[in-house]
mmCIF file of C-alpha atoms in Angstrom:
data_model
loop_
_atom_site.group_PDB
_atom_site.id
_atom_site.type_symbol
_atom_site.label_atom_id
_atom_site.label_comp_id
_atom_site.label_asym_id
_atom_site.label_seq_id
_atom_site.Cartn_x
_atom_site.Cartn_y
_atom_site.Cartn_z
ATOM 1 C CA UNK A 1 -0.115 0.204 0.090
ATOM 2 C CA UNK A 2 1.415 3.890 -0.847
ATOM 3 C CA UNK A 3 1.822 5.711 2.308
ATOM 4 C CA UNK A 4 2.493 9.552 2.862
ATOM 5 C CA UNK A 5 4.505 10.352 6.126
ATOM 6 C CA UNK A 6 4.955 14.340 7.342
ATOM 7 C CA UNK A 7 7.114 13.525 10.454
ATOM 8 C CA UNK A 8 6.178 17.428 12.092
ATOM 9 C CA UNK A 9 3.024 18.078 13.317
ATOM 10 C CA UNK A 10 4.027 21.854 13.695
ATOM 11 C CA UNK A 11 6.968 24.275 13.213
ATOM 12 C CA UNK A 12 8.174 27.216 13.417
ATOM 13 C CA UNK A 13 9.801 30.539 11.520
ATOM 14 C CA UNK A 14 11.014 33.782 11.739
ATOM 15 C CA UNK A 15 9.865 36.101 9.002
ATOM 16 C CA UNK A 16 12.424 36.203 5.493
ATOM 17 C CA UNK A 17 14.414 32.287 7.204
ATOM 18 C CA UNK A 18 13.757 29.304 5.670
ATOM 19 C CA UNK A 19 12.363 26.437 6.598
ATOM 20 C CA UNK A 20 12.195 22.994 5.905
ATOM 21 C CA UNK A 21 9.361 20.530 5.977
ATOM 22 C CA UNK A 22 9.891 16.161 5.413
ATOM 23 C CA UNK A 23 7.852 14.144 3.399
ATOM 24 C CA UNK A 24 9.050 11.037 3.324
ATOM 25 C CA UNK A 25 6.332 7.825 0.785
ATOM 26 C CA UNK A 26 6.681 4.574 0.729
ATOM 27 C CA UNK A 27 5.702 2.618 -3.107
ATOM 28 C CA UNK A 28 7.402 -0.274 -5.809
ATOM 29 C CA UNK A 29 5.228 2.328 -8.180
ATOM 30 C CA UNK A 30 8.157 3.869 -10.627
ATOM 31 C CA UNK A 31 6.579 6.312 -12.145
ATOM 32 C CA UNK A 32 4.402 8.627 -10.073
ATOM 33 C CA UNK A 33 4.327 12.783 -9.135
ATOM 34 C CA UNK A 34 4.901 14.131 -6.031
ATOM 35 C CA UNK A 35 2.723 17.327 -4.698
ATOM 36 C CA UNK A 36 2.922 19.279 -1.808
ATOM 37 C CA UNK A 37 -0.691 21.612 -1.726
ATOM 38 C CA UNK A 38 -0.579 24.830 1.286
ATOM 39 C CA UNK A 39 -4.231 25.244 3.335
ATOM 40 C CA UNK A 40 -4.047 28.831 4.580
ATOM 41 C CA UNK A 41 -6.512 29.168 7.729
ATOM 42 C CA UNK A 42 -9.044 29.809 4.695
ATOM 43 C CA UNK A 43 -9.168 26.850 4.340
ATOM 44 C CA UNK A 44 -8.800 26.817 1.080
ATOM 45 C CA UNK A 45 -6.580 23.934 -0.946
ATOM 46 C CA UNK A 46 -4.309 25.327 -3.512
ATOM 47 C CA UNK A 47 -0.856 23.630 -4.725
ATOM 48 C CA UNK A 48 2.950 24.797 -4.111
ATOM 49 C CA UNK A 49 4.498 23.239 -6.351
ATOM 50 C CA UNK A 50 4.597 19.671 -7.926
ATOM 51 C CA UNK A 51 7.534 16.770 -8.791
ATOM 52 C CA UNK A 52 7.424 14.153 -11.882
ATOM 53 C CA UNK A 53 9.279 11.188 -10.299
ATOM 54 C CA UNK A 54 11.368 10.452 -13.996
ATOM 55 C CA UNK A 55 13.183 14.045 -13.463
ATOM 56 C CA UNK A 56 16.419 13.606 -11.989
ATOM 57 C CA UNK A 57 15.559 17.555 -11.369
ATOM 58 C CA UNK A 58 14.747 19.398 -8.085
ATOM 59 C CA UNK A 59 10.852 21.515 -8.512
ATOM 60 C CA UNK A 60 11.179 24.869 -8.062
ATOM 61 C CA UNK A 61 8.840 27.635 -7.695
ATOM 62 C CA UNK A 62 9.961 31.168 -7.553
ATOM 63 C CA UNK A 63 11.021 30.759 -3.023
ATOM 64 C CA UNK A 64 9.455 27.422 -3.424
ATOM 65 C CA UNK A 65 11.968 24.690 -4.076
ATOM 66 C CA UNK A 66 11.891 20.493 -3.269
ATOM 67 C CA UNK A 67 14.584 18.076 -2.341
ATOM 68 C CA UNK A 68 13.649 15.271 -3.969
ATOM 69 C CA UNK A 69 15.335 11.782 -3.355
ATOM 70 C CA UNK A 70 14.266 9.356 -4.821
ATOM 71 C CA UNK A 71 16.364 6.304 -4.414
ATOM 72 C CA UNK A 72 15.065 7.376 -0.384
ATOM 73 C CA UNK A 73 12.398 8.858 -1.208
ATOM 74 C CA UNK A 74 12.048 11.668 0.028
ATOM 75 C CA UNK A 75 10.351 14.461 -0.092
ATOM 76 C CA UNK A 76 11.415 18.336 1.143
ATOM 77 C CA UNK A 77 9.924 20.949 0.379
ATOM 78 C CA UNK A 78 11.977 24.688 1.464
ATOM 79 C CA UNK A 79 10.212 28.198 2.149
ATOM 80 C CA UNK A 80 12.704 30.257 1.665
ATOM 81 C CA UNK A 81 12.892 33.904 2.919
ATOM 82 C CA UNK A 82 9.101 32.620 4.819
ATOM 83 C CA UNK A 83 6.515 35.323 5.111
ATOM 84 C CA UNK A 84 4.475 35.921 6.851
ATOM 85 C CA UNK A 85 1.638 35.176 4.469
ATOM 86 C CA UNK A 86 3.020 31.092 4.537
ATOM 87 C CA UNK A 87 1.248 30.497 6.540
ATOM 88 C CA UNK A 88 -0.582 26.962 6.878
ATOM 89 C CA UNK A 89 -1.313 23.922 6.943
ATOM 90 C CA UNK A 90 1.378 22.290 4.270
ATOM 91 C CA UNK A 91 0.127 18.731 3.030
ATOM 92 C CA UNK A 92 2.798 16.386 0.891
ATOM 93 C CA UNK A 93 1.196 14.437 -1.737
ATOM 94 C CA UNK A 94 2.056 12.091 -4.024
ATOM 95 C CA UNK A 95 -0.369 10.528 -7.318
ATOM 96 C CA UNK A 96 0.468 6.782 -8.463
ATOM 97 C CA UNK A 97 -1.858 5.492 -11.606
ATOM 98 C CA UNK A 98 -4.632 6.623 -13.003
ATOM 99 C CA UNK A 99 -6.746 8.816 -10.059
ATOM 100 C CA UNK A 100 -4.698 7.863 -6.414
ATOM 101 C CA UNK A 101 -4.686 10.491 -4.716
ATOM 102 C CA UNK A 102 -2.979 9.923 -0.993
ATOM 103 C CA UNK A 103 -1.750 13.061 1.365
ATOM 104 C CA UNK A 104 0.049 13.390 4.177
ATOM 105 C CA UNK A 105 -1.614 13.310 7.785
ATOM 106 C CA UNK A 106 0.206 17.405 7.597
ATOM 107 C CA UNK A 107 2.324 20.206 9.284
ATOM 108 C CA UNK A 108 0.828 23.594 10.036
ATOM 109 C CA UNK A 109 3.287 26.499 9.929
ATOM 110 C CA UNK A 110 3.302 29.073 11.349
ATOM 111 C CA UNK A 111 5.196 32.361 9.917
ATOM 112 C CA UNK A 112 6.595 34.519 13.184
ATOM 113 C CA UNK A 113 6.826 38.523 12.377
ATOM 114 C CA UNK B 1 -13.589 32.196 -12.479
ATOM 115 C CA UNK B 2 -15.218 29.740 -9.637
ATOM 116 C CA UNK B 3 -13.270 26.421 -10.473
ATOM 117 C CA UNK B 4 -15.421 23.719 -8.181
ATOM 118 C CA UNK B 5 -18.073 25.370 -6.257
ATOM 119 C CA UNK B 6 -19.327 23.022 -3.141
ATOM 120 C CA UNK B 7 -23.284 24.084 -1.603
ATOM 121 C CA UNK B 8 -23.788 24.126 1.147
ATOM 122 C CA UNK B 9 -20.647 25.806 3.073
ATOM 123 C CA UNK B 10 -21.692 24.499 6.885
ATOM 124 C CA UNK B 11 -24.245 22.702 8.180
ATOM 125 C CA UNK B 12 -26.208 21.464 10.947
ATOM 126 C CA UNK B 13 -27.414 17.670 11.070
ATOM 127 C CA UNK B 14 -29.122 15.469 13.676
ATOM 128 C CA UNK B 15 -28.201 11.981 14.345
ATOM 129 C CA UNK B 16 -30.436 9.319 11.016
ATOM 130 C CA UNK B 17 -31.216 12.386 8.427
ATOM 131 C CA UNK B 18 -30.133 12.519 5.724
ATOM 132 C CA UNK B 19 -28.301 15.888 3.004
ATOM 133 C CA UNK B 20 -26.005 15.595 -0.013
ATOM 134 C CA UNK B 21 -23.563 17.240 -0.630
ATOM 135 C CA UNK B 22 -23.300 19.838 -3.850
ATOM 136 C CA UNK B 23 -19.842 19.846 -6.252
ATOM 137 C CA UNK B 24 -19.612 21.808 -9.871
ATOM 138 C CA UNK B 25 -17.142 22.265 -11.550
ATOM 139 C CA UNK B 26 -16.920 24.446 -14.618
ATOM 140 C CA UNK B 27 -13.396 23.078 -16.291
ATOM 141 C CA UNK B 28 -14.914 20.231 -18.352
ATOM 142 C CA UNK B 29 -12.693 18.051 -16.167
ATOM 143 C CA UNK B 30 -12.897 14.490 -15.768
ATOM 144 C CA UNK B 31 -12.133 13.655 -12.405
ATOM 145 C CA UNK B 32 -13.882 14.621 -9.483
ATOM 146 C CA UNK B 33 -13.172 13.162 -5.651
ATOM 147 C CA UNK B 34 -15.016 13.953 -2.405
ATOM 148 C CA UNK B 35 -12.488 13.730 0.641
ATOM 149 C CA UNK B 36 -13.604 14.593 4.412
ATOM 150 C CA UNK B 37 -10.462 16.678 6.560
ATOM 151 C CA UNK B 38 -10.031 15.217 9.658
ATOM 152 C CA UNK B 39 -7.503 16.642 12.592
ATOM 153 C CA UNK B 40 -4.478 14.918 12.614
ATOM 154 C CA UNK B 41 -5.962 12.750 9.382
ATOM 155 C CA UNK B 42 -5.172 15.005 6.418
ATOM 156 C CA UNK B 43 -7.098 13.348 3.636
ATOM 157 C CA UNK B 44 -8.865 10.678 3.095
ATOM 158 C CA UNK B 45 -10.580 9.654 0.151
ATOM 159 C CA UNK B 46 -14.383 8.613 0.465
ATOM 160 C CA UNK B 47 -15.649 8.250 -3.250
ATOM 161 C CA UNK B 48 -13.747 9.437 -6.312
ATOM 162 C CA UNK B 49 -15.431 9.126 -10.411
ATOM 163 C CA UNK B 50 -13.108 8.880 -13.014
ATOM 164 C CA UNK B 51 -16.092 10.567 -15.987
ATOM 165 C CA UNK B 52 -19.630 10.646 -16.203
ATOM 166 C CA UNK B 53 -21.238 8.466 -14.729
ATOM 167 C CA UNK B 54 -18.893 6.254 -13.329
ATOM 168 C CA UNK B 55 -18.108 6.277 -9.524
ATOM 169 C CA UNK B 56 -16.120 4.750 -7.167
ATOM 170 C CA UNK B 57 -15.184 3.587 -3.809
ATOM 171 C CA UNK B 58 -11.579 5.812 -2.248
ATOM 172 C CA UNK B 59 -10.538 4.672 1.522
ATOM 173 C CA UNK B 60 -13.325 5.434 3.696
ATOM 174 C CA UNK B 61 -16.462 5.371 1.770
ATOM 175 C CA UNK B 62 -18.985 3.494 4.078
ATOM 176 C CA UNK B 63 -21.832 5.456 5.879
ATOM 177 C CA UNK B 64 -22.038 7.852 1.440
ATOM 178 C CA UNK B 65 -22.819 7.310 -1.425
ATOM 179 C CA UNK B 66 -22.172 9.633 -4.844
ATOM 180 C CA UNK B 67 -23.393 10.330 -8.548
ATOM 181 C CA UNK B 68 -22.254 11.700 -11.472
ATOM 182 C CA UNK B 69 -24.841 12.226 -13.471
ATOM 183 C CA UNK B 70 -23.411 15.741 -15.555
ATOM 184 C CA UNK B 71 -19.538 15.850 -15.271
ATOM 185 C CA UNK B 72 -19.734 19.522 -14.140
ATOM 186 C CA UNK B 73 -20.730 17.737 -11.206
ATOM 187 C CA UNK B 74 -20.350 15.129 -8.127
ATOM 188 C CA UNK B 75 -23.084 14.673 -5.260
ATOM 189 C CA UNK B 76 -22.241 13.395 -1.763
ATOM 190 C CA UNK B 77 -25.317 11.668 0.121
ATOM 191 C CA UNK B 78 -25.340 10.664 3.575
ATOM 192 C CA UNK B 79 -28.454 8.836 3.981
ATOM 193 C CA UNK B 80 -28.477 8.685 7.949
ATOM 194 C CA UNK B 81 -25.956 10.643 9.198
ATOM 195 C CA UNK B 82 -23.682 9.710 12.329
ATOM 196 C CA UNK B 83 -21.950 11.760 14.035
ATOM 197 C CA UNK B 84 -19.063 10.795 13.448
ATOM 198 C CA UNK B 85 -19.611 11.236 9.916
ATOM 199 C CA UNK B 86 -18.927 15.504 11.559
ATOM 200 C CA UNK B 87 -16.231 16.234 9.482
ATOM 201 C CA UNK B 88 -14.799 18.890 6.716
ATOM 202 C CA UNK B 89 -15.347 17.777 2.905
ATOM 203 C CA UNK B 90 -13.444 18.715 0.279
ATOM 204 C CA UNK B 91 -14.917 17.827 -3.759
ATOM 205 C CA UNK B 92 -12.127 19.016 -5.779
ATOM 206 C CA UNK B 93 -11.721 17.552 -9.321
ATOM 207 C CA UNK B 94 -9.262 17.261 -11.619
ATOM 208 C CA UNK B 95 -8.439 17.380 -15.653
ATOM 209 C CA UNK B 96 -5.410 14.451 -16.592
ATOM 210 C CA UNK B 97 -2.855 12.151 -15.556
ATOM 211 C CA UNK B 98 -0.406 14.148 -14.228
ATOM 212 C CA UNK B 99 -2.934 17.850 -13.520
ATOM 213 C CA UNK B 100 -3.027 18.790 -10.392
ATOM 214 C CA UNK B 101 -5.937 19.427 -8.309
ATOM 215 C CA UNK B 102 -8.773 22.023 -8.077
ATOM 216 C CA UNK B 103 -10.754 21.985 -4.398
ATOM 217 C CA UNK B 104 -13.036 23.610 -3.388
ATOM 218 C CA UNK B 105 -13.659 26.544 0.149
ATOM 219 C CA UNK B 106 -15.402 22.489 1.289
ATOM 220 C CA UNK B 107 -17.703 22.001 3.179
ATOM 221 C CA UNK B 108 -18.345 22.115 7.156
ATOM 222 C CA UNK B 109 -21.063 19.061 8.915
ATOM 223 C CA UNK B 110 -21.994 18.076 11.748
ATOM 224 C CA UNK B 111 -23.993 16.365 12.663
ATOM 225 C CA UNK B 112 -25.555 16.326 16.178
#
């Protein structure tokens, strides 16, 4: 069975600093996709970043980047120059096959002024 | 640009009552999903649909039914609500194989 594990239920970071959120997954699939979603207090989930497993290069979106270690089945999210608006719950997600999305339990990030 | 719209946003039910949550998407997406979100448990898949007229069970389907009579709509029904179904429900849709999920704003359901 495929699983996604986020071992940090809560984290905090000072504004302008860098923080890394951890995610590990377990699968026997060779081709899959990994995602980080953000859920701000407004509740609506939005995509932060996506990584295709067959791509070796780590994905980057502005201040957000990932460290994808396929052999270790690790997919961490790094947020640089943290801003107050980054305060949210962050979910790591895995997708393989045609339909199945599996989410981790989330990491609540608080950015401190 | 509506995206994914869920109605209602909030609802309080008594045990044993029934209700339907409506999800509508205007992006012509094939895949639609219903998740529930509970504290410390992330999002768990209730049911999903890979196209009009098709539905399938996810990991926590018991107590729920779904229908997708039109491509743009995905309905989630509770026939006899139980307190264990108190949760926030999210609908999501996506276009193709590698597509991101687009989420609705969520529906908070409380069963007393």
